[in-house]
Structures are given as structure tokens and as C-alpha cells.
Amino acid sequence: VVDPGQAREQGCAHVPEDRLRMGLVKGFHAYENAILGYHVEPAYVEHGFLRRSSIIETCRRWMQGYDVRPQAPMLEATSFSGGNQQKLVLAREMEHDPDLLLVGQPTRGVDIGAIEFIHGQLRRLRDAGCAVLVVSSELDEIPQLADRVLVMYGGRIVETAPARLLYKTPRHPYTRGLMASVPRLDGDTDRPLVPIEGQPPDLATLPPGCAFAPRCKDATDRCRSERPPLVESAPNHLSACFFHDRLAA
């Protein structure tokens, strides 16, 4: 396990999935949260003491740049809406010029206006040369942000391809099940939704074969006893399914 401080020193920044539990300290003011994890850097410390006035001005500048409302560095974190809390965390991590940004559920629980702004900031950082890894369960959000998508099930990658290719021709039954189980605005809006039957696996007791086999209507004895490798199903498209060719038909 990498120490968070060491990860930051190596150019890795992190926006956690649970902003209130892992991204902010509820009782801290906004300006204190704005340097959380970076508070030992020379820009914020002088002779062993925090440069409070400088930190407040830095926080105010970031609030303006990331449209955090209200722009009040002295407010406690819990006084902001979810979207503004998220933008404050994003500002802190993005403004330290990371080489790699890890983002968990970037727009969960935020309003429409904040979603558009957050997406724009993530694309801006990507275009500036930063590697951005987004973990999201929002299927409509992923193609708006990702160049390449990795689909995971049971703790393993089961399919990966460029975003447009994967959404057009999914080659794993779990991916196809996801696409069929949620409403889509870019397809037939009258199409009935088809749920994925069964329950996700217990990661502590995964089955010997394909982890998705107990929920897959096309699973065979081979699927239940042998784990399918992640192989090239098509150019630049990998799938961990013995029947990926059949799925592409």
C-alpha cells in the first residue's frame, strides 16, 4: 500500500468517492480543507507555522476559478452544497499540477450545473497532459470523459476498448447487461429495460470459473469451471469471455 504523502510526492492526486468521509474534514473551514494533505508544502508553511492569510487568499482564488459558491474561505465544509464541496476537492487536487489524477464517482450527488463544470475541468486537465483515471457507475457519464473504458466485474477487468467502440459493440455479457439495464438517451427510448438477474459475487469467495457465470444466461460448464483470459476479441478490443465472437455477431 502506497502512503498518500508518497503518492502526492510522485505526482499522484486523488478525488475520493466519498468526499465527506475521505476528501474533507467536516469541522474544518474551506481554506483548511483547501490544503488538506498538502499542508506541509513550503508554499503553506513558514518557520513551522501555517501561512494562514496566504492560504485564505489561495483558497479564495481557487473558489473563483472553480465557481465554488459562496466564495467564502472561512465557511465550514458542511455549509456548502454537495456540488460545491466536490469542486473544492477538485480544485485542491488539480491545482497541484498532478501527473496522474484518480477520481472516484466525480459527479455523484451533485446538480446538473456542477456536473457540466466538473466534466469540463477534467477534460481541461486531460488536454493539458495529465493522465486521468475516472471510476464511475454512471454509464452516460463515461463516454463523455473517457478515451478508453475498462469494465470490471468481481474485481477483475472483463472488457476494455476505446469508449465509442465498447459502447457500440460490447463483447462481454456483463457489459451488454449493463447497457440493457439502464435508460439511454442516444438510442431507442421505448426499449424495455432488462435487469441483470442475481447478485454480485462475494469477492472473498469468488467462483473458480468466470465470476459472472452464475448470472449469465449463456454460461456453460466450461464458464463455471475455467476462468476466461482477457484476450483480443477485435483490434484494440479485449474481452474475458469464451464466446466473445458470438457476442459480436
PDB file of N, CA, C and O in Angstrom, residues 103 106 119 122-123 126-127 130-136 138-151 160-167:
ATOM      1  N   VAL A 103     -10.001   9.756  -9.868  1.00  0.00           N
ATOM      2  CA  VAL A 103     -11.272  10.368  -9.484  1.00  0.00           C
ATOM      3  C   VAL A 103     -12.327   9.281  -9.312  1.00  0.00           C
ATOM      4  O   VAL A 103     -12.625   8.547 -10.258  1.00  0.00           O
ATOM      5  N   PRO A 106     -17.048  11.091  -9.929  1.00  0.00           N
ATOM      6  CA  PRO A 106     -16.813  12.540  -9.915  1.00  0.00           C
ATOM      7  C   PRO A 106     -18.053  13.397  -9.755  1.00  0.00           C
ATOM      8  O   PRO A 106     -17.962  14.522  -9.245  1.00  0.00           O
ATOM      9  N   HIS A 119     -17.057  18.092 -15.438  1.00  0.00           N
ATOM     10  CA  HIS A 119     -16.617  17.422 -16.660  1.00  0.00           C
ATOM     11  C   HIS A 119     -15.641  18.294 -17.441  1.00  0.00           C
ATOM     12  O   HIS A 119     -14.620  17.809 -17.953  1.00  0.00           O
ATOM     13  N   LEU A 122     -12.166  18.288 -15.797  1.00  0.00           N
ATOM     14  CA  LEU A 122     -11.450  17.034 -16.011  1.00  0.00           C
ATOM     15  C   LEU A 122     -10.912  16.944 -17.435  1.00  0.00           C
ATOM     16  O   LEU A 122      -9.767  16.511 -17.656  1.00  0.00           O
ATOM     17  N   ARG A 123     -11.699  17.393 -18.408  1.00  0.00           N
ATOM     18  CA  ARG A 123     -11.220  17.387 -19.795  1.00  0.00           C
ATOM     19  C   ARG A 123     -10.076  18.382 -19.974  1.00  0.00           C
ATOM     20  O   ARG A 123      -9.119  18.124 -20.719  1.00  0.00           O
ATOM     21  N   ARG A 126      -6.965  16.766 -18.656  1.00  0.00           N
ATOM     22  CA  ARG A 126      -6.537  15.738 -19.614  1.00  0.00           C
ATOM     23  C   ARG A 126      -5.847  16.357 -20.818  1.00  0.00           C
ATOM     24  O   ARG A 126      -4.784  15.893 -21.258  1.00  0.00           O
ATOM     25  N   ASP A 127      -6.429  17.419 -21.356  1.00  0.00           N
ATOM     26  CA  ASP A 127      -5.858  18.072 -22.532  1.00  0.00           C
ATOM     27  C   ASP A 127      -4.520  18.732 -22.224  1.00  0.00           C
ATOM     28  O   ASP A 127      -3.718  18.974 -23.130  1.00  0.00           O
ATOM     29  N   CYS A 130      -2.246  15.592 -18.361  1.00  0.00           N
ATOM     30  CA  CYS A 130      -2.359  14.775 -17.149  1.00  0.00           C
ATOM     31  C   CYS A 130      -3.134  13.498 -17.474  1.00  0.00           C
ATOM     32  O   CYS A 130      -4.138  13.532 -18.184  1.00  0.00           O
ATOM     33  N   ALA A 131      -2.669  12.374 -16.937  1.00  0.00           N
ATOM     34  CA  ALA A 131      -3.423  11.131 -17.057  1.00  0.00           C
ATOM     35  C   ALA A 131      -4.559  11.161 -16.043  1.00  0.00           C
ATOM     36  O   ALA A 131      -4.323  11.416 -14.859  1.00  0.00           O
ATOM     37  N   VAL A 132      -5.777  10.930 -16.488  1.00  0.00           N
ATOM     38  CA  VAL A 132      -6.951  10.982 -15.614  1.00  0.00           C
ATOM     39  C   VAL A 132      -7.626   9.616 -15.626  1.00  0.00           C
ATOM     40  O   VAL A 132      -8.021   9.126 -16.689  1.00  0.00           O
ATOM     41  N   LEU A 133      -7.738   8.999 -14.453  1.00  0.00           N
ATOM     42  CA  LEU A 133      -8.426   7.715 -14.317  1.00  0.00           C
ATOM     43  C   LEU A 133      -9.717   7.955 -13.544  1.00  0.00           C
ATOM     44  O   LEU A 133      -9.682   8.319 -12.367  1.00  0.00           O
ATOM     45  N   VAL A 134     -10.848   7.779 -14.208  1.00  0.00           N
ATOM     46  CA  VAL A 134     -12.159   8.024 -13.613  1.00  0.00           C
ATOM     47  C   VAL A 134     -12.830   6.688 -13.318  1.00  0.00           C
ATOM     48  O   VAL A 134     -12.889   5.805 -14.180  1.00  0.00           O
ATOM     49  N   VAL A 135     -13.325   6.542 -12.092  1.00  0.00           N
ATOM     50  CA  VAL A 135     -14.139   5.384 -11.722  1.00  0.00           C
ATOM     51  C   VAL A 135     -15.568   5.880 -11.578  1.00  0.00           C
ATOM     52  O   VAL A 135     -15.851   6.761 -10.758  1.00  0.00           O
ATOM     53  N   SER A 136     -16.471   5.343 -12.387  1.00  0.00           N
ATOM     54  CA  SER A 136     -17.842   5.848 -12.378  1.00  0.00           C
ATOM     55  C   SER A 136     -18.818   4.722 -12.671  1.00  0.00           C
ATOM     56  O   SER A 136     -18.532   3.813 -13.459  1.00  0.00           O
ATOM     57  N   GLU A 138     -21.894   5.726 -13.621  1.00  0.00           N
ATOM     58  CA  GLU A 138     -22.845   6.448 -14.473  1.00  0.00           C
ATOM     59  C   GLU A 138     -22.508   6.165 -15.940  1.00  0.00           C
ATOM     60  O   GLU A 138     -21.560   6.716 -16.493  1.00  0.00           O
ATOM     61  N   LEU A 139     -23.298   5.301 -16.583  1.00  0.00           N
ATOM     62  CA  LEU A 139     -22.965   4.876 -17.941  1.00  0.00           C
ATOM     63  C   LEU A 139     -23.022   6.011 -18.947  1.00  0.00           C
ATOM     64  O   LEU A 139     -22.292   6.001 -19.944  1.00  0.00           O
ATOM     65  N   ASP A 140     -23.875   7.008 -18.719  1.00  0.00           N
ATOM     66  CA  ASP A 140     -23.950   8.137 -19.643  1.00  0.00           C
ATOM     67  C   ASP A 140     -22.787   9.099 -19.445  1.00  0.00           C
ATOM     68  O   ASP A 140     -22.476   9.892 -20.331  1.00  0.00           O
ATOM     69  N   GLU A 141     -22.144   9.056 -18.283  1.00  0.00           N
ATOM     70  CA  GLU A 141     -21.032   9.952 -17.995  1.00  0.00           C
ATOM     71  C   GLU A 141     -19.733   9.461 -18.622  1.00  0.00           C
ATOM     72  O   GLU A 141     -18.925  10.263 -19.112  1.00  0.00           O
ATOM     73  N   ILE A 142     -19.534   8.162 -18.637  1.00  0.00           N
ATOM     74  CA  ILE A 142     -18.252   7.592 -19.036  1.00  0.00           C
ATOM     75  C   ILE A 142     -17.834   7.997 -20.452  1.00  0.00           C
ATOM     76  O   ILE A 142     -16.706   8.459 -20.648  1.00  0.00           O
ATOM     77  N   PRO A 143     -18.692   7.859 -21.485  1.00  0.00           N
ATOM     78  CA  PRO A 143     -18.229   8.228 -22.831  1.00  0.00           C
ATOM     79  C   PRO A 143     -17.987   9.724 -23.005  1.00  0.00           C
ATOM     80  O   PRO A 143     -17.302  10.131 -23.953  1.00  0.00           O
ATOM     81  N   GLN A 144     -18.524  10.548 -22.109  1.00  0.00           N
ATOM     82  CA  GLN A 144     -18.269  11.986 -22.183  1.00  0.00           C
ATOM     83  C   GLN A 144     -16.873  12.345 -21.702  1.00  0.00           C
ATOM     84  O   GLN A 144     -16.356  13.414 -22.022  1.00  0.00           O
ATOM     85  N   LEU A 145     -16.252  11.430 -20.930  1.00  0.00           N
ATOM     86  CA  LEU A 145     -14.956  11.727 -20.331  1.00  0.00           C
ATOM     87  C   LEU A 145     -13.838  10.826 -20.822  1.00  0.00           C
ATOM     88  O   LEU A 145     -12.685  11.260 -20.915  1.00  0.00           O
ATOM     89  N   ALA A 146     -14.165   9.576 -21.117  1.00  0.00           N
ATOM     90  CA  ALA A 146     -13.121   8.575 -21.314  1.00  0.00           C
ATOM     91  C   ALA A 146     -12.694   8.426 -22.767  1.00  0.00           C
ATOM     92  O   ALA A 146     -13.524   8.440 -23.679  1.00  0.00           O
ATOM     93  N   ASP A 147     -11.402   8.250 -22.970  1.00  0.00           N
ATOM     94  CA  ASP A 147     -10.881   7.823 -24.264  1.00  0.00           C
ATOM     95  C   ASP A 147     -10.977   6.305 -24.369  1.00  0.00           C
ATOM     96  O   ASP A 147     -11.294   5.765 -25.425  1.00  0.00           O
ATOM     97  N   ARG A 148     -10.692   5.644 -23.252  1.00  0.00           N
ATOM     98  CA  ARG A 148     -10.743   4.184 -23.192  1.00  0.00           C
ATOM     99  C   ARG A 148     -11.475   3.761 -21.930  1.00  0.00           C
ATOM    100  O   ARG A 148     -11.344   4.384 -20.885  1.00  0.00           O
ATOM    101  N   VAL A 149     -12.246   2.681 -22.019  1.00  0.00           N
ATOM    102  CA  VAL A 149     -13.057   2.201 -20.911  1.00  0.00           C
ATOM    103  C   VAL A 149     -12.592   0.807 -20.499  1.00  0.00           C
ATOM    104  O   VAL A 149     -12.330  -0.050 -21.351  1.00  0.00           O
ATOM    105  N   LEU A 150     -12.492   0.599 -19.189  1.00  0.00           N
ATOM    106  CA  LEU A 150     -12.247  -0.726 -18.637  1.00  0.00           C
ATOM    107  C   LEU A 150     -13.470  -1.111 -17.817  1.00  0.00           C
ATOM    108  O   LEU A 150     -13.873  -0.380 -16.906  1.00  0.00           O
ATOM    109  N   VAL A 151     -14.066  -2.253 -18.131  1.00  0.00           N
ATOM    110  CA  VAL A 151     -15.222  -2.755 -17.398  1.00  0.00           C
ATOM    111  C   VAL A 151     -14.727  -3.809 -16.419  1.00  0.00           C
ATOM    112  O   VAL A 151     -14.014  -4.738 -16.809  1.00  0.00           O
ATOM    113  N   THR A 160     -12.191  -4.258 -22.219  1.00  0.00           N
ATOM    114  CA  THR A 160     -11.625  -2.925 -22.396  1.00  0.00           C
ATOM    115  C   THR A 160     -11.516  -2.605 -23.870  1.00  0.00           C
ATOM    116  O   THR A 160     -11.168  -3.469 -24.684  1.00  0.00           O
ATOM    117  N   ALA A 161     -11.833  -1.355 -24.196  1.00  0.00           N
ATOM    118  CA  ALA A 161     -11.795  -0.895 -25.584  1.00  0.00           C
ATOM    119  C   ALA A 161     -11.935   0.624 -25.580  1.00  0.00           C
ATOM    120  O   ALA A 161     -12.310   1.217 -24.563  1.00  0.00           O
ATOM    121  N   PRO A 162     -11.636   1.289 -26.709  1.00  0.00           N
ATOM    122  CA  PRO A 162     -11.961   2.708 -26.807  1.00  0.00           C
ATOM    123  C   PRO A 162     -13.444   2.923 -26.526  1.00  0.00           C
ATOM    124  O   PRO A 162     -14.282   2.066 -26.855  1.00  0.00           O
ATOM    125  N   ALA A 163     -13.777   4.036 -25.912  1.00  0.00           N
ATOM    126  CA  ALA A 163     -15.130   4.256 -25.410  1.00  0.00           C
ATOM    127  C   ALA A 163     -16.206   4.050 -26.481  1.00  0.00           C
ATOM    128  O   ALA A 163     -17.181   3.319 -26.274  1.00  0.00           O
ATOM    129  N   ARG A 164     -16.035   4.690 -27.632  1.00  0.00           N
ATOM    130  CA  ARG A 164     -17.068   4.585 -28.661  1.00  0.00           C
ATOM    131  C   ARG A 164     -17.226   3.157 -29.153  1.00  0.00           C
ATOM    132  O   ARG A 164     -18.344   2.682 -29.399  1.00  0.00           O
ATOM    133  N   LEU A 165     -16.116   2.451 -29.303  1.00  0.00           N
ATOM    134  CA  LEU A 165     -16.169   1.071 -29.783  1.00  0.00           C
ATOM    135  C   LEU A 165     -16.859   0.173 -28.771  1.00  0.00           C
ATOM    136  O   LEU A 165     -17.692  -0.673 -29.133  1.00  0.00           O
ATOM    137  N   LEU A 166     -16.540   0.340 -27.498  1.00  0.00           N
ATOM    138  CA  LEU A 166     -17.145  -0.515 -26.480  1.00  0.00           C
ATOM    139  C   LEU A 166     -18.644  -0.282 -26.376  1.00  0.00           C
ATOM    140  O   LEU A 166     -19.417  -1.234 -26.238  1.00  0.00           O
ATOM    141  N   TYR A 167     -19.062   0.961 -26.455  1.00  0.00           N
ATOM    142  CA  TYR A 167     -20.498   1.248 -26.348  1.00  0.00           C
ATOM    143  C   TYR A 167     -21.256   0.777 -27.588  1.00  0.00           C
ATOM    144  O   TYR A 167     -22.433   0.423 -27.498  1.00  0.00           O
TER     145      TYR A 167
END
